[in-house]
């Protein structure tokens, strides 16, 4: 190969630099749904507040109740070795003043009969015995300080009122350590960061082999999806690459073509990663798996450019511009999408194609001498000539078939993006029942009617009150026991008077036993006399100080939302009723915060956005191709395979009862790219045997690459492979065997080296 040595060295250095830059910055983004954004900023903020900083984020949970002692010790040692730190889900105040403030403020919401029982003689006798017995234990002096802050033990009572237990906000999800209250059924651990799949794999595999162990956590979900995608990339590469090599060994006479295929795709992968990490540090595993399809687009460019030099005919150049230009346009349009996943796919594709074309340019002289085996007998024997009216009728028939058969609709479910093991799926239900002790029902966000002040003039916000009075709030929801301002005032007066007397009696009882903690009855009375009623915002802030769940949210618009647990038996549409709107005021919102419906709604909205992007892409392609061919008949012929493929995909989904989802749309964007390429090259070359042979080779290469994805286990890759294989196969057959017959007057004359010849004759 007679090449300028400096050009090769420069390109190799740039490629290595791109690869090492990408490797230094690259890490896998595990949350695929974070690539999508909710349309409503307030809803997105409230949802993120509840789930993003909620109970399960950044943690794993283990239920080891049925695990042997030996296995429990082994699991604990492994978790410590891999950096998983045991944590308590409930952070109770430890400072005396913090406990005093929490007890004073939250006790205002206790039922009056509970407060009456607190100051009874029997309760005071029990409290005195509790204090005396605890002081005798090691570390009892510290408990004495806490008893001064909360002499009547009001804080445990508030926990019992809000969560149904006097020990912690949940008797089922309490802590990762065995404590004074007994053995924890569920243990919580903080996951190590940054995410390390090797560590997670060792813990995941060990727990899977431990009899009786149940486990859950976002790290485990991420790992299982990562493992499946990694396996799919390997399997699909091992299937697709040999098939492509066999194709080229048959069609290509010059074995140097294998060098372009293997070395070029390595270069393409490096430049694709470079483009991706240049704008995104974290790349999604599905986007990286998509890079296995570079083989198809790269080989398409390689086949069409092989044997081309500066003296190529205009027909040849027209076909190249049509095929390669539409592919670039299709991915460029995807860059304006709102999803970072789609933009990553577009950047990886554009970067890979750009790097591959640069590689071919370096070796352009050698590339120009490559030739291919022709298959003219196949095209001549089976080709069919049709007139334009028949193509128009066929296009209309496709539309009618979809209308009559029923358009499958547009919608995407989050489960279509994830793939879990049977074990992890079963543990979802196991831990959901455990979490009921905290959540108490279905989570909702209520926009409160007003922003109440603390003067005592404002009662409980009407929308919250109406839900509570109607029994829609779960009895275990803390908001179910939030007291209105009048009740808080009454409780404050009661505690100021009767509570101070009870503290004085408790002091006297302890002194008879020789213990003087210095309880301040006068200070207790003064603190409640000066305590103002709590607004919902203040109540939420106080309770969230030691709550594992988020109970309220402030939206970007300034609106305040209470996050409540609704009764499981109720069903809500996500909108307040007419009476609730009247009480709550205009524009007040009620949102469901269950994760799966929320993500499904985002994905469905994104599906519709993607549909508009494809229409925009098709429009851009049509304008581009018309500028090259100057004939609307040419556009009909070029885009008809896409129309046919789209109709077949819609009918196929309709028969399966599935909607058109994001995965199908992404796959169909590839069908558009390759389908338009095949028909435009065939038309531009006037169905010349050498060019049709190249179309056959590139089409079979595409079917080999995407057909391998059908063997994938991940639903995204599997559906991608099925749709592309179906659409590309139909487009290939159309371009090879359907030839359009146009009137000479309708075809533009194009200058060639031999003279004036009609491209569409």
XYZ file of C-alpha atoms in Angstrom:
761
model
C 0.000 0.000 0.000
C 1.509 3.262 -1.138
C 0.398 5.669 1.550
C 1.835 8.731 3.115
C 3.364 7.419 6.301
C 2.699 10.679 8.147
C -1.057 10.490 7.445
C -1.302 6.981 8.850
C 0.738 7.852 11.942
C -1.331 10.983 12.589
C -4.598 9.080 12.299
C -3.392 6.277 14.592
C -2.255 8.809 17.205
C -5.590 10.654 17.056
C -7.537 7.405 17.345
C -5.507 6.216 20.332
C -5.945 9.606 21.969
C -9.708 9.413 21.420
C -9.832 5.910 22.891
C -7.822 6.707 26.036
C -9.791 9.918 26.573
C -13.039 7.937 26.391
C -11.725 5.166 28.659
C -10.658 7.707 31.283
C -14.064 9.394 31.396
C -16.370 6.461 30.739
C -18.553 4.895 33.381
C -21.852 3.080 33.029
C -25.015 4.956 33.960
C -27.245 2.426 35.683
C -30.566 4.291 35.882
C -31.960 4.128 32.362
C -35.106 6.052 33.241
C -33.090 9.040 34.447
C -32.514 9.749 30.761
C -36.138 10.847 30.532
C -37.689 13.928 32.068
C -41.241 14.597 33.191
C -43.026 17.340 31.319
C -44.344 18.998 34.489
C -41.464 20.495 36.484
C -43.453 20.518 39.733
C -44.460 16.871 39.355
C -40.870 15.872 38.548
C -39.555 17.706 41.620
C -42.160 16.191 43.961
C -41.588 12.706 42.568
C -37.811 13.029 42.909
C -38.233 14.329 46.449
C -40.257 11.264 47.413
C -38.341 8.578 45.493
C -34.948 10.142 44.800
C -34.152 10.829 48.435
C -36.523 8.210 49.743
C -36.352 4.876 51.441
C -34.649 2.715 48.799
C -32.268 5.140 47.055
C -28.622 4.174 47.535
C -29.443 1.301 49.885
C -29.873 -2.445 49.832
C -32.169 -4.419 52.130
C -31.702 -7.942 53.383
C -34.213 -10.181 55.111
C -32.146 -12.815 56.906
C -34.820 -14.073 59.299
C -34.746 -17.586 57.812
C -30.988 -17.731 57.265
C -28.771 -19.920 59.443
C -26.400 -18.284 61.925
C -23.382 -19.499 59.964
C -24.659 -18.013 56.696
C -25.625 -14.789 58.447
C -22.075 -14.362 59.728
C -20.694 -15.101 56.251
C -23.008 -12.550 54.595
C -22.167 -9.874 57.158
C -18.435 -10.403 56.640
C -18.798 -10.250 52.854
C -20.813 -7.027 53.024
C -18.196 -5.408 55.240
C -15.430 -6.556 52.898
C -17.158 -5.089 49.825
C -17.873 -1.721 51.476
C -21.586 -2.001 52.324
C -22.126 -0.057 55.547
C -24.914 -0.987 57.989
C -27.250 1.907 58.711
C -30.314 2.645 60.769
C -33.347 3.792 58.853
C -34.523 5.901 61.756
C -32.337 8.713 63.077
C -33.905 9.649 66.409
C -32.673 12.850 68.064
C -29.763 12.140 70.402
C -29.097 15.643 71.681
C -31.255 16.566 74.681
C -32.353 19.884 73.212
C -33.268 18.300 69.852
C -35.318 15.664 71.653
C -37.024 18.318 73.754
C -37.971 20.315 70.668
C -39.242 17.246 68.794
C -41.259 16.026 71.784
C -42.736 19.482 72.454
C -43.792 20.181 68.866
C -45.032 16.751 67.826
C -46.931 16.133 71.077
C -49.345 18.878 69.997
C -50.813 16.369 67.519
C -51.488 13.563 69.993
C -55.136 12.670 70.628
C -56.499 14.252 73.813
C -57.350 10.882 75.336
C -53.690 9.856 74.902
C -52.514 13.020 76.658
C -54.977 12.380 79.491
C -53.558 8.890 79.895
C -49.982 10.240 79.939
C -50.637 12.357 83.018
C -52.577 9.628 84.874
C -51.168 8.166 88.092
C -50.663 4.719 86.538
C -48.686 6.177 83.606
C -46.531 8.275 85.928
C -45.769 5.251 88.098
C -44.728 3.249 85.024
C -42.571 6.139 83.750
C -40.821 6.410 87.105
C -40.081 2.678 87.146
C -38.742 2.874 83.556
C -36.378 5.716 84.439
C -35.128 4.038 87.612
C -34.453 0.680 85.923
C -32.669 2.278 82.971
C -30.415 4.427 85.155
C -28.995 1.250 86.704
C -27.833 -0.040 83.303
C -24.402 0.804 81.807
C -24.644 4.210 80.168
C -27.732 5.068 82.152
C -26.454 8.584 82.863
C -27.029 9.513 79.228
C -30.624 8.338 79.505
C -31.039 10.595 82.481
C -30.144 13.617 80.322
C -32.710 12.547 77.723
C -35.325 12.064 80.436
C -34.838 15.683 81.459
C -35.620 16.741 77.876
C -38.725 14.549 77.611
C -39.776 13.746 81.186
C -43.198 12.288 80.293
C -41.918 10.179 77.358
C -43.997 12.067 74.813
C -41.695 11.391 71.847
C -42.212 7.571 71.846
C -45.942 8.221 72.017
C -45.828 10.450 68.949
C -43.979 7.702 67.072
C -46.645 5.252 68.118
C -49.363 7.631 66.911
C -47.675 8.369 63.588
C -46.341 4.886 62.698
C -48.040 2.409 64.962
C -45.047 1.528 67.146
C -43.497 3.002 70.235
C -40.036 1.795 69.299
C -39.377 3.129 65.808
C -41.189 4.339 62.698
C -41.514 0.716 61.652
C -41.363 -2.493 63.565
C -40.539 -4.286 60.310
C -38.002 -1.948 58.732
C -36.050 -0.679 61.675
C -32.277 -1.035 61.556
C -29.436 -3.082 60.246
C -28.137 -3.966 63.697
C -29.667 -6.011 66.440
C -30.672 -3.534 69.097
C -32.341 -3.424 72.499
C -35.709 -3.847 70.831
C -34.772 -7.284 69.519
C -33.536 -8.796 66.291
C -34.316 -6.800 63.170
C -36.177 -8.772 60.547
C -34.826 -6.532 57.758
C -31.351 -5.028 57.678
C -30.421 -1.961 55.664
C -26.995 -1.181 54.198
C -25.661 1.885 52.459
C -24.234 0.924 49.063
C -20.641 1.885 48.181
C -20.221 4.691 45.671
C -19.210 5.014 42.905
C -21.083 1.999 41.633
C -18.790 -1.029 41.351
C -20.430 -3.915 39.475
C -17.723 -6.374 40.514
C -18.452 -5.799 44.211
C -22.185 -5.948 43.650
C -21.781 -9.151 41.638
C -19.986 -10.907 44.498
C -22.653 -9.879 47.013
C -25.490 -10.674 44.593
C -24.146 -14.140 43.810
C -23.510 -14.948 47.470
C -27.035 -13.916 48.482
C -28.550 -15.857 45.581
C -26.858 -19.027 46.879
C -27.897 -18.433 50.519
C -30.973 -20.433 51.444
C -33.790 -18.330 52.869
C -32.242 -14.936 52.045
C -34.314 -12.168 50.498
C -32.657 -9.072 49.062
C -33.572 -5.965 47.137
C -31.948 -2.680 46.127
C -31.371 -0.503 43.082
C -27.785 -1.762 42.841
C -29.024 -5.315 42.326
C -31.451 -4.215 39.621
C -28.669 -2.270 37.895
C -26.279 -5.215 38.112
C -28.706 -7.741 36.641
C -29.501 -5.413 33.724
C -25.793 -4.753 33.244
C -24.996 -8.480 33.278
C -27.702 -9.210 30.720
C -26.602 -6.389 28.402
C -22.953 -7.473 28.701
C -23.900 -11.033 27.831
C -26.024 -9.827 24.923
C -23.205 -7.690 23.522
C -20.872 -10.691 23.584
C -23.376 -13.150 22.124
C -24.603 -10.800 19.408
C -21.054 -9.870 18.435
C -20.034 -13.541 18.242
C -23.069 -14.252 16.063
C -23.063 -11.149 13.883
C -19.342 -10.787 13.198
C -18.720 -14.298 11.781
C -21.850 -14.024 9.609
C -20.611 -10.739 8.191
C -17.143 -12.134 7.588
C -18.593 -15.091 5.698
C -20.614 -12.708 3.542
C -17.562 -10.674 2.639
C -15.453 -13.727 1.988
C -18.049 -14.745 -0.603
C -18.728 -11.370 -2.219
C -15.329 -9.662 -2.015
C -12.565 -10.802 -4.330
C -9.816 -8.878 -2.535
C -9.044 -10.213 0.929
C -7.743 -6.785 1.928
C -11.406 -5.961 2.459
C -11.246 -7.923 5.718
C -8.639 -5.461 6.948
C -11.046 -2.588 6.349
C -13.833 -4.467 8.104
C -11.938 -5.465 11.251
C -9.592 -2.500 11.718
C -12.233 -0.005 10.612
C -14.794 -1.187 13.132
C -12.249 -0.970 15.945
C -11.530 2.600 14.877
C -15.269 3.289 14.651
C -15.873 2.022 18.182
C -13.089 4.227 19.589
C -14.400 7.356 17.863
C -17.975 6.559 18.810
C -16.989 6.352 22.487
C -15.023 9.564 22.127
C -18.019 11.466 20.779
C -20.258 9.986 23.472
C -17.982 10.766 26.428
C -17.185 14.200 25.028
C -20.736 15.262 25.939
C -21.781 12.562 28.460
C -19.583 11.095 31.164
C -21.983 8.296 32.044
C -23.171 6.162 29.121
C -26.110 3.766 29.289
C -25.436 0.080 28.755
C -28.192 -0.118 26.146
C -26.559 2.736 24.196
C -23.236 0.883 24.257
C -24.940 -2.308 23.150
C -26.327 -0.312 20.257
C -22.739 0.239 19.076
C -22.694 -3.374 17.904
C -24.875 -2.115 15.037
C -21.986 0.096 13.852
C -20.885 -2.970 11.925
C -23.905 -2.656 9.659
C -23.637 1.081 8.943
C -19.869 0.970 8.584
C -19.928 -1.917 6.146
C -22.635 -0.179 4.155
C -20.361 2.849 3.743
C -17.411 0.591 2.989
C -19.196 -1.364 0.282
C -20.565 1.702 -1.482
C -17.249 3.581 -1.351
C -15.121 0.653 -2.489
C -13.983 1.059 -6.067
C -14.934 4.735 -6.144
C -12.443 7.360 -7.234
C -12.560 10.985 -8.331
C -13.709 9.959 -11.829
C -16.838 8.145 -10.666
C -20.009 8.809 -12.680
C -22.661 11.145 -11.386
C -25.033 8.200 -10.954
C -22.556 6.636 -8.567
C -22.009 9.865 -6.663
C -25.747 10.495 -6.510
C -26.317 7.110 -4.926
C -23.561 7.701 -2.378
C -24.904 11.123 -1.437
C -28.431 9.731 -1.121
C -27.474 6.769 1.031
C -24.929 8.345 3.363
C -26.616 11.738 3.612
C -29.968 10.361 4.765
C -28.288 8.210 7.417
C -26.468 11.213 8.854
C -29.652 13.301 8.738
C -31.599 10.628 10.592
C -29.161 10.620 13.502
C -28.749 14.407 13.492
C -32.484 14.845 14.062
C -32.288 12.579 17.125
C -29.850 15.035 18.738
C -32.693 17.485 19.418
C -34.620 14.941 21.499
C -35.126 15.494 25.224
C -33.839 12.045 26.238
C -30.143 11.721 26.993
C -30.390 8.035 25.987
C -31.475 8.948 22.451
C -28.848 11.694 22.204
C -26.196 9.205 23.304
C -27.275 6.746 20.613
C -27.126 9.548 18.023
C -23.689 10.731 19.169
C -22.231 7.222 19.300
C -23.558 6.537 15.810
C -22.407 9.822 14.302
C -19.007 9.518 15.983
C -18.548 5.934 14.850
C -19.537 6.705 11.275
C -17.303 9.792 11.178
C -14.310 7.851 12.491
C -14.912 5.054 10.004
C -15.137 7.458 7.050
C -11.917 9.132 8.174
C -10.288 5.696 8.310
C -11.437 4.957 4.761
C -10.131 8.327 3.557
C -6.646 7.505 4.880
C -6.673 4.289 2.823
C -8.675 5.718 -0.077
C -6.231 4.631 -2.810
C -6.327 1.008 -1.723
C -10.096 1.191 -1.250
C -10.564 2.426 -4.827
C -9.043 -0.785 -6.192
C -11.410 -3.174 -4.409
C -14.019 -5.095 -6.442
C -16.995 -7.343 -5.686
C -18.606 -10.526 -6.933
C -21.830 -9.754 -8.809
C -25.158 -11.580 -8.588
C -26.856 -10.295 -11.736
C -28.638 -13.593 -12.440
C -30.608 -13.194 -9.243
C -31.902 -9.712 -10.021
C -32.695 -10.322 -13.667
C -34.637 -13.505 -12.946
C -36.818 -12.223 -10.145
C -37.176 -8.459 -10.761
C -40.630 -6.960 -11.413
C -41.319 -3.719 -13.292
C -44.203 -1.571 -12.038
C -45.665 1.830 -12.899
C -45.958 4.748 -10.540
C -49.790 4.566 -10.169
C -49.423 1.053 -8.777
C -46.927 2.307 -6.187
C -49.326 5.060 -5.157
C -52.137 2.531 -4.809
C -49.851 0.292 -2.757
C -48.993 3.194 -0.434
C -52.683 3.996 0.054
C -53.425 0.327 0.722
C -50.837 0.318 3.525
C -52.537 3.270 5.195
C -55.978 1.674 4.831
C -54.707 -1.631 6.237
C -53.395 0.096 9.368
C -56.620 2.086 9.788
C -58.847 -0.963 9.323
C -56.604 -3.274 11.328
C -56.347 -0.698 14.076
C -53.354 1.461 14.875
C -51.629 -0.146 17.868
C -51.442 3.168 19.720
C -48.420 4.778 21.332
C -47.277 3.816 24.809
C -44.265 2.519 26.707
C -44.024 0.668 30.005
C -40.999 0.852 32.262
C -40.851 -2.939 32.511
C -40.001 -3.054 28.795
C -36.695 -1.364 29.633
C -35.711 -3.726 32.416
C -34.967 -7.384 32.782
C -34.616 -9.058 36.167
C -34.087 -12.559 37.421
C -37.032 -14.520 38.780
C -35.474 -14.302 42.249
C -35.294 -10.507 42.251
C -38.806 -10.231 40.831
C -40.193 -12.381 43.657
C -38.370 -10.320 46.278
C -40.100 -7.163 45.059
C -43.408 -8.463 46.424
C -41.702 -9.686 49.590
C -40.290 -6.267 50.464
C -43.334 -4.352 49.278
C -45.303 -5.964 52.088
C -42.588 -4.928 54.533
C -42.659 -1.336 53.348
C -46.391 -1.146 53.981
C -45.516 -0.573 57.629
C -43.976 2.737 56.580
C -45.976 3.852 53.584
C -49.311 2.563 54.778
C -50.891 2.642 51.325
C -50.617 4.260 47.927
C -48.516 7.460 47.916
C -50.087 10.706 46.686
C -49.054 14.347 46.621
C -51.681 16.909 47.651
C -51.142 20.557 46.836
C -52.330 22.340 49.961
C -54.943 25.027 49.662
C -52.996 27.778 51.384
C -49.632 28.398 52.995
C -50.876 28.648 56.589
C -49.230 31.056 58.989
C -48.558 30.190 62.611
C -50.822 32.754 64.197
C -53.543 30.233 64.861
C -55.956 31.885 62.451
C -55.674 29.198 59.799
C -57.073 25.697 60.180
C -55.860 22.549 58.478
C -55.683 23.064 54.679
C -59.085 22.132 53.330
C -57.974 19.577 50.731
C -55.991 17.613 53.311
C -58.861 17.876 55.781
C -61.427 16.702 53.241
C -59.383 13.601 52.423
C -58.975 12.806 56.099
C -62.667 13.293 56.863
C -63.630 11.125 53.889
C -61.375 8.329 55.157
C -59.120 8.465 52.110
C -55.948 8.757 54.174
C -54.375 5.583 55.486
C -54.605 5.281 59.257
C -50.825 4.764 59.277
C -50.096 7.953 57.377
C -48.583 10.645 59.645
C -50.820 13.199 57.930
C -53.868 11.287 59.187
C -53.105 12.457 62.733
C -52.057 16.028 61.898
C -54.123 18.211 64.247
C -55.738 21.454 63.177
C -54.684 24.695 64.822
C -57.520 24.745 67.344
C -56.713 21.219 68.517
C -53.039 22.108 68.804
C -53.922 25.108 70.974
C -56.081 22.944 73.221
C -53.298 20.355 73.570
C -50.738 23.054 74.341
C -52.934 24.472 77.128
C -53.530 20.983 78.543
C -49.823 20.134 78.600
C -48.936 23.509 80.036
C -51.269 22.978 82.981
C -51.792 19.240 83.520
C -48.444 18.241 82.053
C -46.492 20.496 84.401
C -48.379 19.009 87.372
C -47.491 15.518 86.094
C -43.796 16.447 85.855
C -43.932 17.690 89.440
C -45.519 14.387 90.601
C -42.874 12.407 88.691
C -40.123 14.441 90.367
C -41.547 13.688 93.804
C -41.886 9.948 93.015
C -38.252 9.733 91.895
C -37.039 11.607 94.959
C -38.705 9.031 97.229
C -36.409 6.501 95.531
C -33.369 8.665 96.102
C -33.096 9.961 92.498
C -33.186 13.639 91.595
C -32.828 14.321 87.859
C -33.560 18.000 88.214
C -36.791 17.872 86.228
C -38.077 21.404 85.607
C -41.889 21.523 85.953
C -41.953 25.325 85.615
C -39.860 25.194 82.456
C -42.118 22.475 81.051
C -45.147 24.679 81.686
C -43.528 27.734 80.102
C -42.406 25.827 76.986
C -45.954 24.768 76.116
C -47.404 28.120 77.056
C -45.128 29.705 74.438
C -45.507 27.000 71.753
C -47.350 28.197 68.658
C -49.429 25.795 66.534
C -47.508 24.070 63.782
C -48.218 24.720 60.120
C -48.115 21.663 57.848
C -44.670 22.762 56.625
C -43.299 23.011 60.162
C -44.939 19.710 61.119
C -43.366 18.030 58.105
C -39.932 19.489 58.849
C -40.045 18.286 62.443
C -41.196 14.784 61.562
C -38.778 14.336 58.654
C -35.914 14.889 61.083
C -36.072 11.199 61.927
C -38.360 9.761 59.265
C -37.111 7.379 56.576
C -39.797 8.666 54.203
C -40.304 12.093 52.652
C -43.589 13.597 53.816
C -43.721 16.875 51.906
C -42.142 18.728 49.014
C -41.692 22.312 47.884
C -42.079 22.527 44.104
C -40.095 24.915 41.862
C -43.214 27.046 41.435
C -43.337 27.555 45.200
C -46.350 25.288 45.721
C -46.329 23.158 48.856
C -47.324 19.485 48.607
C -48.099 17.062 51.395
C -47.022 13.511 50.527
C -49.724 11.297 51.964
C -50.558 7.594 52.022
C -54.025 6.856 50.703
C -56.194 3.949 51.736
C -55.351 0.955 49.592
C -59.043 0.312 48.866
C -59.527 3.708 47.233
C -58.889 4.403 43.564
C -58.034 7.863 42.351
C -57.724 9.311 38.872
C -54.956 11.692 39.875
C -57.311 14.696 39.900
C -59.272 16.137 42.837
C -63.024 15.805 42.786
C -65.281 18.791 42.061
C -65.990 19.276 45.760
C -62.280 19.050 46.594
C -61.474 21.624 43.917
C -64.105 23.917 45.410
C -62.706 23.541 48.901
C -59.080 23.558 47.850
C -59.321 26.457 45.446
C -58.685 26.595 41.717
C -55.719 24.787 40.235
C -54.980 22.569 43.234
C -53.381 19.318 42.159
C -53.449 15.698 43.295
C -50.772 13.399 41.907
C -50.153 9.704 42.314
C -46.521 8.987 43.234
C -46.325 5.282 42.498
C -43.129 4.702 40.553
C -44.278 2.431 37.735
C -47.280 4.519 36.540
C -45.142 7.675 36.778
C -42.377 6.229 34.624
C -44.905 4.732 32.210
C -46.422 8.190 31.726
C -42.989 9.739 31.081
C -42.045 7.031 28.604
C -45.372 7.305 26.797
C -44.955 11.065 26.506
C -41.462 10.514 25.203
C -42.806 8.008 22.669
C -45.058 10.702 21.235
C -42.156 13.153 21.153
C -40.068 10.596 19.315
C -42.847 10.106 16.773
C -42.725 13.832 15.982
C -38.931 13.640 15.721
C -39.245 10.888 13.142
C -41.713 12.924 11.132
C -39.262 15.821 11.239
C -36.460 13.477 10.186
C -38.495 12.116 7.291
C -39.269 15.660 6.203
C -35.584 16.591 6.277
C -34.687 13.457 4.320
C -37.396 14.158 1.745
C -36.128 17.700 1.166
C -32.563 16.461 0.913
C -33.406 13.702 -1.553
C -35.595 15.984 -3.650
C -32.677 18.397 -3.938
C -30.657 15.505 -5.401
C -33.229 13.757 -7.600
C -35.565 16.658 -8.515
C -38.548 14.311 -8.809
C -41.451 13.611 -6.469
C -41.869 10.216 -8.182
C -38.380 9.333 -7.026
C -39.358 10.233 -3.461
C -42.408 7.965 -3.638
C -40.277 5.055 -4.787
C -37.525 5.693 -2.233
C -39.885 6.016 0.741
C -42.357 3.295 -0.209
C -40.311 0.511 1.492
C -40.434 2.546 4.696
C -44.221 2.874 4.390
C -44.578 -0.862 3.740
C -42.345 -1.746 6.687
C -44.202 0.645 8.990
C -47.555 -0.858 8.048
C -46.318 -4.404 8.641
C -44.815 -3.472 12.032
C -48.067 -1.779 13.102
C -50.168 -4.768 12.021
C -47.746 -7.146 13.749
C -47.963 -5.199 16.999
C -51.737 -4.928 16.683
C -52.078 -8.708 16.396
C -49.916 -9.086 19.509
C -51.949 -6.456 21.370
C -48.873 -4.300 22.026
C -48.563 -0.520 21.628
C -45.900 1.190 19.556
C -43.227 1.939 22.151
C -39.930 3.813 22.308
C -37.952 0.690 21.439
C -39.951 0.075 18.273
C -39.535 3.708 17.267
C -35.779 3.660 17.770
C -35.653 0.474 15.738
C -37.759 2.010 13.024
C -35.392 4.973 12.798
C -32.767 2.442 11.705
C -35.218 0.905 9.245
C -35.702 4.362 7.747
C -31.939 4.856 7.482
C -31.183 1.559 5.728
C -34.435 1.322 3.747
C -33.975 4.725 2.173
C -30.354 3.833 1.394
C -31.276 0.653 -0.484
C -33.966 2.144 -2.683
C -32.094 5.399 -3.375
C -28.929 3.559 -4.466
C -30.940 1.181 -6.644
C -32.830 4.033 -8.282
C -29.786 6.286 -8.732
C -27.786 3.516 -10.398
C -30.699 2.662 -12.724
C -30.679 -0.854 -11.235
C -27.164 -1.570 -12.459
C -26.049 -5.063 -11.521
C -22.831 -3.975 -9.725
C -24.718 -1.549 -7.490
C -27.554 -3.973 -6.779
C -24.930 -6.526 -5.782
C -23.561 -3.994 -3.308
C -27.064 -3.351 -1.976
C -27.512 -7.105 -1.543
C -24.263 -7.357 0.393
C -25.024 -4.399 2.679
C -28.571 -5.629 3.248
C -27.454 -9.108 4.214
C -24.829 -7.546 6.496
C -27.552 -5.510 8.215
C -29.752 -8.572 8.634
C -26.800 -10.497 10.104
C -25.972 -7.734 12.592
C -29.536 -7.011 13.727
C -30.755 -10.562 13.337
C -28.206 -11.526 15.974
C -29.983 -9.179 18.390
C -33.039 -11.431 18.277
C -31.015 -13.831 20.446
C -30.620 -11.120 23.120
C -32.223 -11.601 26.531
C -32.698 -7.897 27.236
C -36.122 -6.818 25.895
C -34.791 -3.549 24.464
C -32.173 -5.265 22.299
C -34.456 -8.142 21.361
C -37.282 -5.894 20.140
C -34.734 -3.681 18.398
C -33.411 -6.673 16.484
C -36.854 -7.993 15.554
C -38.195 -4.699 14.188
C -35.021 -3.803 12.277
C -34.731 -7.306 10.796
C -38.345 -7.203 9.640
C -38.141 -3.689 8.207
C -34.688 -4.042 6.667
C -35.593 -7.373 5.084
C -38.661 -5.902 3.401
C -36.750 -2.806 2.264
C -33.966 -4.949 0.817
C -36.376 -7.154 -1.125
C -38.162 -4.080 -2.509
C -34.956 -2.388 -3.677
C -33.630 -5.558 -5.342
C -36.727 -6.832 -7.099
C -39.188 -3.941 -7.577
C -38.287 -1.611 -10.424
C -40.311 1.490 -11.137
C -41.396 2.369 -14.682
C -41.643 6.144 -15.109
C -42.584 8.316 -18.051
C -39.530 9.829 -19.770
C -41.028 13.317 -19.585
C -41.093 13.121 -15.810
C -37.466 12.176 -15.397
C -34.683 14.751 -15.183
C -31.717 14.473 -17.499
C -28.410 14.065 -15.765
C -25.074 14.685 -17.390
C -22.684 11.746 -17.388
C -19.370 11.061 -18.997
C -21.195 9.490 -21.989
C -23.719 12.301 -22.463
C -27.275 13.091 -21.391
C -28.940 10.078 -19.782
C -32.130 9.933 -17.687
C -31.532 8.669 -14.165
C -35.056 7.261 -13.892
C -35.381 5.744 -17.343
